[in-house]
PDB file of N, CA and C in Angstrom:
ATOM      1  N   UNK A  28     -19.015 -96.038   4.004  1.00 90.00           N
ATOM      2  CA  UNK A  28     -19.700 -96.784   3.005  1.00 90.00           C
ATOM      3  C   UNK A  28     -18.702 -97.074   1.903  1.00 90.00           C
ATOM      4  N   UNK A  29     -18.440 -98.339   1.527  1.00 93.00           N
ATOM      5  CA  UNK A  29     -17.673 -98.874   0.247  1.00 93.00           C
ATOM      6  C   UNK A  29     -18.886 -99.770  -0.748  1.00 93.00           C
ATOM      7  N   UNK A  30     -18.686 -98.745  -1.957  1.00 92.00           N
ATOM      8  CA  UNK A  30     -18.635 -99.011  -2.915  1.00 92.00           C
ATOM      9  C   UNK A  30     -17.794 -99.975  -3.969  1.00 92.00           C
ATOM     10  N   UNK A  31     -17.357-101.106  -3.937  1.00 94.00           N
ATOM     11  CA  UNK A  31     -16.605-102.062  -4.763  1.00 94.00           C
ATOM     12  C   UNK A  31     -16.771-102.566  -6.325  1.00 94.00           C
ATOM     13  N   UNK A  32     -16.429-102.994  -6.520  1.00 92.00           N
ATOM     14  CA  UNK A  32     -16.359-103.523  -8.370  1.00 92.00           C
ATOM     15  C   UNK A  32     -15.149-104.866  -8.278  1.00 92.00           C
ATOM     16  N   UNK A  33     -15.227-105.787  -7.981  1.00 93.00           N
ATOM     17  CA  UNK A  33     -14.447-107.254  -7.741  1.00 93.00           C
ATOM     18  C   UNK A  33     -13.886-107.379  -9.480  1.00 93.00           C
ATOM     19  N   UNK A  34     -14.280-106.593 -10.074  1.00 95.00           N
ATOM     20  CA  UNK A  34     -13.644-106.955 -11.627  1.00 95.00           C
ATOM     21  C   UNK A  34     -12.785-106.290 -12.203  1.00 95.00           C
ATOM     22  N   UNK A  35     -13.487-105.016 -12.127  1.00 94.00           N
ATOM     23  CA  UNK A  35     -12.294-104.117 -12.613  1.00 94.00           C
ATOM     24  C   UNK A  35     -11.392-103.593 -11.566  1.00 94.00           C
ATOM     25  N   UNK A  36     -11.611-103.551 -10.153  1.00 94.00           N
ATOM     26  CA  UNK A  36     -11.387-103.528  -9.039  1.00 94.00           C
ATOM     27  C   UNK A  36     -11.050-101.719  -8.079  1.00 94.00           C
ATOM     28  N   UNK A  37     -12.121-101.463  -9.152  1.00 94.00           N
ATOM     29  CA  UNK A  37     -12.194 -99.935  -8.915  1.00 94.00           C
ATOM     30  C   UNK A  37     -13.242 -99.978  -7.234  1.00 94.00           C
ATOM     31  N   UNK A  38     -12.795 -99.047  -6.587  1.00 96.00           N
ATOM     32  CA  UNK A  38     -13.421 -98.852  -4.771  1.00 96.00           C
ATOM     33  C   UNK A  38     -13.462 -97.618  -4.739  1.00 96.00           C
ATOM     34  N   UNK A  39     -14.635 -96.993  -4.412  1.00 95.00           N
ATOM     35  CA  UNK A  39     -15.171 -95.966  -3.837  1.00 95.00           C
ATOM     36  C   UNK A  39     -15.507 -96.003  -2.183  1.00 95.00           C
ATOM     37  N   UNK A  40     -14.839 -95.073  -1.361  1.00 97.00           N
ATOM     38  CA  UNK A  40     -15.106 -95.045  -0.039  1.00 97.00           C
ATOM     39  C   UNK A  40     -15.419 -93.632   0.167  1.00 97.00           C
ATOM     40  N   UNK A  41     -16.350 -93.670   0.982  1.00 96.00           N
ATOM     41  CA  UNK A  41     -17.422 -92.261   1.352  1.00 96.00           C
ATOM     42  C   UNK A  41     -17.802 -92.543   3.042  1.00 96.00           C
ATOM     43  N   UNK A  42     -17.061 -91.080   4.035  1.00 96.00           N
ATOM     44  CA  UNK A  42     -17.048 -91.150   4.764  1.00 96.00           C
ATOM     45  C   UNK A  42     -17.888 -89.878   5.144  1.00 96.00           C
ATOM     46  N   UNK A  43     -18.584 -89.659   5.584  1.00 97.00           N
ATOM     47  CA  UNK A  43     -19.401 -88.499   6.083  1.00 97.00           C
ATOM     48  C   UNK A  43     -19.679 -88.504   7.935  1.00 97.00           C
ATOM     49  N   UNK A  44     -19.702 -87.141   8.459  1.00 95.00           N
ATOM     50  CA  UNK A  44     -20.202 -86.704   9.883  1.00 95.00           C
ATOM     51  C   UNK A  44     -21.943 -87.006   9.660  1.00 95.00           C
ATOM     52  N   UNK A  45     -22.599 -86.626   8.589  1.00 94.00           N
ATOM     53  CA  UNK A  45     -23.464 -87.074   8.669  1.00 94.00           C
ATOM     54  C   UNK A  45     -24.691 -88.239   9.126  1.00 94.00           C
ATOM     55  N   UNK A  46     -25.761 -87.977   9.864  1.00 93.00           N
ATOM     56  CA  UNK A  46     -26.236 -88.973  10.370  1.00 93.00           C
ATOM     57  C   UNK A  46     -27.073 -89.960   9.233  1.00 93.00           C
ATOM     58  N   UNK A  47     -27.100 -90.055   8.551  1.00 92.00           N
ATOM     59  CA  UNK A  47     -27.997 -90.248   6.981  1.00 92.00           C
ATOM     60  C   UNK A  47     -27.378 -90.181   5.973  1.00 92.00           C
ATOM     61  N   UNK A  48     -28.290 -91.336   4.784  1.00 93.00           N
ATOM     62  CA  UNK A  48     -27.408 -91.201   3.549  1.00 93.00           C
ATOM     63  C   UNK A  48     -28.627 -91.527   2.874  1.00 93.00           C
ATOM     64  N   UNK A  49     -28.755 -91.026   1.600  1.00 93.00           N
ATOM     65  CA  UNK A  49     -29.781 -90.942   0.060  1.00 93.00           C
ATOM     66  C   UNK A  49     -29.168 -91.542  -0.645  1.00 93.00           C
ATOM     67  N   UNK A  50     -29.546 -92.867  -0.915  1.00 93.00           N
ATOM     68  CA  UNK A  50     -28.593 -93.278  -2.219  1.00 93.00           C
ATOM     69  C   UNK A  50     -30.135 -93.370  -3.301  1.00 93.00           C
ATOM     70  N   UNK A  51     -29.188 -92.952  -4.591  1.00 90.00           N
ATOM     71  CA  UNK A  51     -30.246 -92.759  -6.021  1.00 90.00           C
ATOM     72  C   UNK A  51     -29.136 -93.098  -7.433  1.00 90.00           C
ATOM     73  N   UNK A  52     -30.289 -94.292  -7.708  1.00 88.00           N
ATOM     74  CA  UNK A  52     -29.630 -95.135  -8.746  1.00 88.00           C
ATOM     75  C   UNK A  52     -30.799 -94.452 -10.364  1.00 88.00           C
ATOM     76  N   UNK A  53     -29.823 -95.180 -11.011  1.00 83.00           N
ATOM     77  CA  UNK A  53     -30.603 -94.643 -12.743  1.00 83.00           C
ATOM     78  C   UNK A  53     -31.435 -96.215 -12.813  1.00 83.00           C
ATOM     79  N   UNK A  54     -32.124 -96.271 -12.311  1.00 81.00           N
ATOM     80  CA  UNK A  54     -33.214 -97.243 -12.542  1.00 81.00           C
ATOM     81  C   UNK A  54     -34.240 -97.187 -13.981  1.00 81.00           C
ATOM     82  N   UNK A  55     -34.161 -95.854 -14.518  1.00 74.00           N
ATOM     83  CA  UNK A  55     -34.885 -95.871 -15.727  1.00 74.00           C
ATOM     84  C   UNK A  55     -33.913 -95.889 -16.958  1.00 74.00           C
ATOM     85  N   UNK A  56     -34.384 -96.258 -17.643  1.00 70.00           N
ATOM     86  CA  UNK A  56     -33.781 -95.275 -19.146  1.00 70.00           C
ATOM     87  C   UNK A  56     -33.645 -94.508 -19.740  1.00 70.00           C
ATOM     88  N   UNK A  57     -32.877 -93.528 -19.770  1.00 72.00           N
ATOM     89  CA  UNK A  57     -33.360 -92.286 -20.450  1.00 72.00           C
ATOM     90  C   UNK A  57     -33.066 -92.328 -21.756  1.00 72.00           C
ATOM     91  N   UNK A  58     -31.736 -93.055 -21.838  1.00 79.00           N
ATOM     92  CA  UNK A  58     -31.123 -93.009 -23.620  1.00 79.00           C
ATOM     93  C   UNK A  58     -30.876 -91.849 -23.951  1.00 79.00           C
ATOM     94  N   UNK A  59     -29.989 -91.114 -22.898  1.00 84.00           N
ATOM     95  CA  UNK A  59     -29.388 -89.869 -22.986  1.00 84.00           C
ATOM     96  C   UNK A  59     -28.034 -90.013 -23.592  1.00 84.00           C
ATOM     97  N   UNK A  60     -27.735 -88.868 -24.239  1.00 87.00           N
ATOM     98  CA  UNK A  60     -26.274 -88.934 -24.759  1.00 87.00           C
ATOM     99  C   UNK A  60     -25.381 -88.618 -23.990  1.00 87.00           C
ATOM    100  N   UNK A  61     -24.386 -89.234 -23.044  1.00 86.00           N
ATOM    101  CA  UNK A  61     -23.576 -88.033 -22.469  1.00 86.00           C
ATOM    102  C   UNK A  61     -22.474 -87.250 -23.363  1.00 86.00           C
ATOM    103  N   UNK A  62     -21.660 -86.269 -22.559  1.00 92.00           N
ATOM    104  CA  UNK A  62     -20.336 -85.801 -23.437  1.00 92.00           C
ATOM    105  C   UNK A  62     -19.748 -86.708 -23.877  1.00 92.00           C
ATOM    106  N   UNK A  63     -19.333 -87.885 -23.410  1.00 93.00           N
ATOM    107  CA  UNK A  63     -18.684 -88.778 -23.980  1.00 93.00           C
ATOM    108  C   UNK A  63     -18.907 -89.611 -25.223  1.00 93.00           C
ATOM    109  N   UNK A  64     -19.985 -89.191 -25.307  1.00 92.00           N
ATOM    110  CA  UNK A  64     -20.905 -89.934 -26.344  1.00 92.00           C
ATOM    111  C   UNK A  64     -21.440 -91.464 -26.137  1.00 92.00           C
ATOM    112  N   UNK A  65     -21.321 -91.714 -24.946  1.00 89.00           N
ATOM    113  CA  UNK A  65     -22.026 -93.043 -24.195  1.00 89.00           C
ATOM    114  C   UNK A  65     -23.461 -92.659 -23.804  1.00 89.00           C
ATOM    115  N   UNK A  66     -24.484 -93.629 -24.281  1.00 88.00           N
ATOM    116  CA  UNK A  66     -25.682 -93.539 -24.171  1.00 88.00           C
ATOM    117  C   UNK A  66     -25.911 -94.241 -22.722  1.00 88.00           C
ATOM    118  N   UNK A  67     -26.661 -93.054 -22.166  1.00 86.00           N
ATOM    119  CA  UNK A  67     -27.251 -93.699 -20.450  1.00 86.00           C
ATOM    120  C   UNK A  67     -28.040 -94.745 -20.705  1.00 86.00           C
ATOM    121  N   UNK A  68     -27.469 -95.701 -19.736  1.00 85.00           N
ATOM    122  CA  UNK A  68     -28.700 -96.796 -19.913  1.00 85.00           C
ATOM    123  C   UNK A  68     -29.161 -96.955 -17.987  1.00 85.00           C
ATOM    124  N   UNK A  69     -29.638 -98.043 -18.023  1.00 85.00           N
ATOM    125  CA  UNK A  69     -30.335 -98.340 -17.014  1.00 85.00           C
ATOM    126  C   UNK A  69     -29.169 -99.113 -16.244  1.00 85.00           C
ATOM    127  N   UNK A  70     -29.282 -98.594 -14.678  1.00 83.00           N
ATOM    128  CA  UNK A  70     -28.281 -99.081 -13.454  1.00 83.00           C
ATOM    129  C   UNK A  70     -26.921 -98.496 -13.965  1.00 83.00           C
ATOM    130  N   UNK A  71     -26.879 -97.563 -14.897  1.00 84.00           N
ATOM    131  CA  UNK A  71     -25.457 -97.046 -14.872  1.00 84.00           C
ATOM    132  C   UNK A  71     -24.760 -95.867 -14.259  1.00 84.00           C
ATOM    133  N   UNK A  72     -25.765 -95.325 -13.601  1.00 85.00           N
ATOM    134  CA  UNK A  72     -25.426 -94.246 -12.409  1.00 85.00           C
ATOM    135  C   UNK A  72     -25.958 -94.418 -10.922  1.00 85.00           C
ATOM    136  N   UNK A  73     -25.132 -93.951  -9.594  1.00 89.00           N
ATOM    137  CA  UNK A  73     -25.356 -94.201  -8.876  1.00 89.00           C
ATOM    138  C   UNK A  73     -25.201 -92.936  -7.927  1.00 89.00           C
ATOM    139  N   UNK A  74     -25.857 -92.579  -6.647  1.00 92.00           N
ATOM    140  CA  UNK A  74     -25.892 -91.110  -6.380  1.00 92.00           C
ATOM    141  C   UNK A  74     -25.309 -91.265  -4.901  1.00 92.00           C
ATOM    142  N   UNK A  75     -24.323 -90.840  -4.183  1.00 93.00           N
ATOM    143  CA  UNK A  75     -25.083 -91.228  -2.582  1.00 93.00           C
ATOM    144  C   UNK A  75     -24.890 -89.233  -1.837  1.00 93.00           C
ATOM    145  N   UNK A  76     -25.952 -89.388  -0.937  1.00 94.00           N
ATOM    146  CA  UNK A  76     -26.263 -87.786  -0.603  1.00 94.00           C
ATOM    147  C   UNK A  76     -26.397 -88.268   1.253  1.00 94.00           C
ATOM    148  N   UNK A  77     -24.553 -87.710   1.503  1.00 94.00           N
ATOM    149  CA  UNK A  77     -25.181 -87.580   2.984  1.00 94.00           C
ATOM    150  C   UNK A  77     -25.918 -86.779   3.888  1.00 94.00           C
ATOM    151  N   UNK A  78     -26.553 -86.914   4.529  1.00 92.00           N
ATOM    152  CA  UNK A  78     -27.778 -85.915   4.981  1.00 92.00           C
ATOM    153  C   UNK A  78     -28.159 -85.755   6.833  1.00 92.00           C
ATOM    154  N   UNK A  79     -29.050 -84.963   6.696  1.00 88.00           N
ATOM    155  CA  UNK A  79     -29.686 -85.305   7.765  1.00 88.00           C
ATOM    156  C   UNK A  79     -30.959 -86.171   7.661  1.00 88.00           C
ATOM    157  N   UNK A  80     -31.444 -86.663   8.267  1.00 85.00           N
ATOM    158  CA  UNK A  80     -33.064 -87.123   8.250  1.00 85.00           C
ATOM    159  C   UNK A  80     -33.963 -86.391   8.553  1.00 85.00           C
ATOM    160  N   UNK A  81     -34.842 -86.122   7.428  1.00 77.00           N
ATOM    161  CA  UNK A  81     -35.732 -85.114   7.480  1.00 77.00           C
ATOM    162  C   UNK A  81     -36.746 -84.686   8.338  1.00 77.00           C
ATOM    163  N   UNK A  82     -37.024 -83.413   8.724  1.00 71.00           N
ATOM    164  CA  UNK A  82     -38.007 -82.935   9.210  1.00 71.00           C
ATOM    165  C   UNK A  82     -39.581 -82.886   8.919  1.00 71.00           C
ATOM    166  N   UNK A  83     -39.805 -84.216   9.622  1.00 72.00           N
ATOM    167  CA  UNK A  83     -41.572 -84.207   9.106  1.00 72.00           C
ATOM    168  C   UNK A  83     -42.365 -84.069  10.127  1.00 72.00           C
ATOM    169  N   UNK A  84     -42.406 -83.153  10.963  1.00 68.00           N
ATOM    170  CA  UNK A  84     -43.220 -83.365  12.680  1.00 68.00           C
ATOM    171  C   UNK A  84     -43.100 -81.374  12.045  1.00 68.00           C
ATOM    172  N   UNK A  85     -43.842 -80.768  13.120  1.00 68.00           N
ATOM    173  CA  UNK A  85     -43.960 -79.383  13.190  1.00 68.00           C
ATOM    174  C   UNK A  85     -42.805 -78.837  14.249  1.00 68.00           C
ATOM    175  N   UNK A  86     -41.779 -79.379  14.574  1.00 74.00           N
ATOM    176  CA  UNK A  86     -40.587 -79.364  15.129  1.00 74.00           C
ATOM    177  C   UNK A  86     -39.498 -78.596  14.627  1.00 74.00           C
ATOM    178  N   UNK A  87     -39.534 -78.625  13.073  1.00 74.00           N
ATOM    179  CA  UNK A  87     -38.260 -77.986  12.681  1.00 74.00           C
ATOM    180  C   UNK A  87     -37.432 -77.153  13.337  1.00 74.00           C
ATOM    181  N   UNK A  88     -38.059 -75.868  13.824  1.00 77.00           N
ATOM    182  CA  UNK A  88     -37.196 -75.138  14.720  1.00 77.00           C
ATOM    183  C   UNK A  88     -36.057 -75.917  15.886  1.00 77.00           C
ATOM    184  N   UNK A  89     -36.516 -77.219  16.333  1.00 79.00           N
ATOM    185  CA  UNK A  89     -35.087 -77.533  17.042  1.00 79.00           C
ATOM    186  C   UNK A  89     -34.629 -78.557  16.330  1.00 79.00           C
ATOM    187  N   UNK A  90     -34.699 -78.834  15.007  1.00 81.00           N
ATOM    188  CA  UNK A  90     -34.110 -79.637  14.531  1.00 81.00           C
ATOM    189  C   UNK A  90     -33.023 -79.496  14.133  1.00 81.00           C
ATOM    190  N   UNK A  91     -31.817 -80.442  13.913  1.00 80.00           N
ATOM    191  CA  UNK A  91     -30.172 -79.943  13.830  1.00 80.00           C
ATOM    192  C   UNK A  91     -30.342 -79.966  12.245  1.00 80.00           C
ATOM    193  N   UNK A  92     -31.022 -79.885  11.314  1.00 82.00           N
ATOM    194  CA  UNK A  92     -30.056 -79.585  10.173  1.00 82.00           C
ATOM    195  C   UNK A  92     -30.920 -78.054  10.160  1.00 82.00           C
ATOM    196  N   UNK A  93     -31.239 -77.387  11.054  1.00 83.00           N
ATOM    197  CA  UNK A  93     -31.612 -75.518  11.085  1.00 83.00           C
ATOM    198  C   UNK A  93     -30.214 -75.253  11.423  1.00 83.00           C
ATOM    199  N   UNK A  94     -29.452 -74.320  10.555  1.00 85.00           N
ATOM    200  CA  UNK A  94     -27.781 -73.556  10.708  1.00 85.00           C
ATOM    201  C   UNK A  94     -28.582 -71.900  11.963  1.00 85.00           C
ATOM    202  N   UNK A  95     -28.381 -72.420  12.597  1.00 87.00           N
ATOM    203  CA  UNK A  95     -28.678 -70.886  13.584  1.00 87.00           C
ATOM    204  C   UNK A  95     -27.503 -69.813  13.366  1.00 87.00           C
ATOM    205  N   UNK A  96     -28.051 -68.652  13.454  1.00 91.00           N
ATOM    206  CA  UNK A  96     -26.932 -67.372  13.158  1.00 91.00           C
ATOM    207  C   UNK A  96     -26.058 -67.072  14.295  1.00 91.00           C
ATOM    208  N   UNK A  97     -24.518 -67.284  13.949  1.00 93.00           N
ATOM    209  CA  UNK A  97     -23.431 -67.134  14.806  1.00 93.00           C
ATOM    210  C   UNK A  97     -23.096 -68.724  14.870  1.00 93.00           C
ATOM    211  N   UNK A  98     -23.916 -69.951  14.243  1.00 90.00           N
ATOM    212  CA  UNK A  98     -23.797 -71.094  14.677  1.00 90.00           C
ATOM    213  C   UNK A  98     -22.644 -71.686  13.463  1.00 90.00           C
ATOM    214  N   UNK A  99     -21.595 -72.520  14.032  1.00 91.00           N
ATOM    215  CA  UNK A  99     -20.225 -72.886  12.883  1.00 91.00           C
ATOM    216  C   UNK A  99     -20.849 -74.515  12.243  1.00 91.00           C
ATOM    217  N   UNK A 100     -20.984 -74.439  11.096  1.00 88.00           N
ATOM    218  CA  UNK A 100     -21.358 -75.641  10.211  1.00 88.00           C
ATOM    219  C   UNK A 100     -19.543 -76.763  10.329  1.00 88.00           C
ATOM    220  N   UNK A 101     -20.187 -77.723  10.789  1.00 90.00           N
ATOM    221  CA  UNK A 101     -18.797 -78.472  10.891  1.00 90.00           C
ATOM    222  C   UNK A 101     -18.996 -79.972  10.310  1.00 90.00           C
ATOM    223  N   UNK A 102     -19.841 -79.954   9.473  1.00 92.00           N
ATOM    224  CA  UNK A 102     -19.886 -81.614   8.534  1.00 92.00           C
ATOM    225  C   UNK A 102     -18.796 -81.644   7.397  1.00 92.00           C
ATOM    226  N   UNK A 103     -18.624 -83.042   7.171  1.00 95.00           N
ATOM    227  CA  UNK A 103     -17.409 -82.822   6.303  1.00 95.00           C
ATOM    228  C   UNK A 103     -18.427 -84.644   5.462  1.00 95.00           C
ATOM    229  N   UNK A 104     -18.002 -84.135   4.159  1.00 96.00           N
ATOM    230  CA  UNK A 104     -17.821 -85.423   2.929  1.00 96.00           C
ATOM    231  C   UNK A 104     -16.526 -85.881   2.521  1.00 96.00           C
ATOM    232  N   UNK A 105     -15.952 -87.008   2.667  1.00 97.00           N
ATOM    233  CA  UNK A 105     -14.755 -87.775   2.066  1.00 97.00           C
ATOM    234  C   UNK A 105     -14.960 -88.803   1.189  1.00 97.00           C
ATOM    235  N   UNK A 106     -15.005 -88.514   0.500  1.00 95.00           N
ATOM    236  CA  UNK A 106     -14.743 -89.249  -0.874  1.00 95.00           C
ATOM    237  C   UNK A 106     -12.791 -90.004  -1.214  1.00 95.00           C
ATOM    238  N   UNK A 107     -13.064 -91.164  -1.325  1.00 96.00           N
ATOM    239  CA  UNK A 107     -11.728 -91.855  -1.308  1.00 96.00           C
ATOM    240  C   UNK A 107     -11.802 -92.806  -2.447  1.00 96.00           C
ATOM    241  N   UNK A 108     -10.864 -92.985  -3.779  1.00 93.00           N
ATOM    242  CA  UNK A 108     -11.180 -93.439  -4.628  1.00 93.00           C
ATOM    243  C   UNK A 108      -9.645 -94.812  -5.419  1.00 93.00           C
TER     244      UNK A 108
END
């Protein structure tokens, strides 16, 4: 997934094993202060969460995002900037 900006020409690339991705934007306002002292406004944050796709059936037990004991976790996040 690329993330671009054609202006300032800043690129975010996000590579995940993951089968799924959550993206979550600042759609509201909060008019928060950050450390920087820049006030949050609206569409100025952006989230992405690679994932599995969730378990909504009474299945969970064979579902792959259950880590079974003795079982090796092998997902990886790349972030490229």
């Amino acid at each position: 997934m690329v993330l671009e900006d054609s202006h300032s020409g800043r690129k975010l690339k996000l590579s995940s094993s993951y089968p799924a991705m959550q993206i979550y934007t600042c759609n509201v306002s909060s008019r928060q202060t950050l450390s920087n002292g820049k006030i949050l406004k609206q569409y100025d944050a952006i989230c992405f969460e690679p994932q599995y796709v969730g378990a909504f059936d009474s299945n969970y037990d064979n579902h792959p995002a259950k880590l079974r004991k003795g079982q090796h976790y092998q997902h990886f996040i790349k972030l490229e900037i």
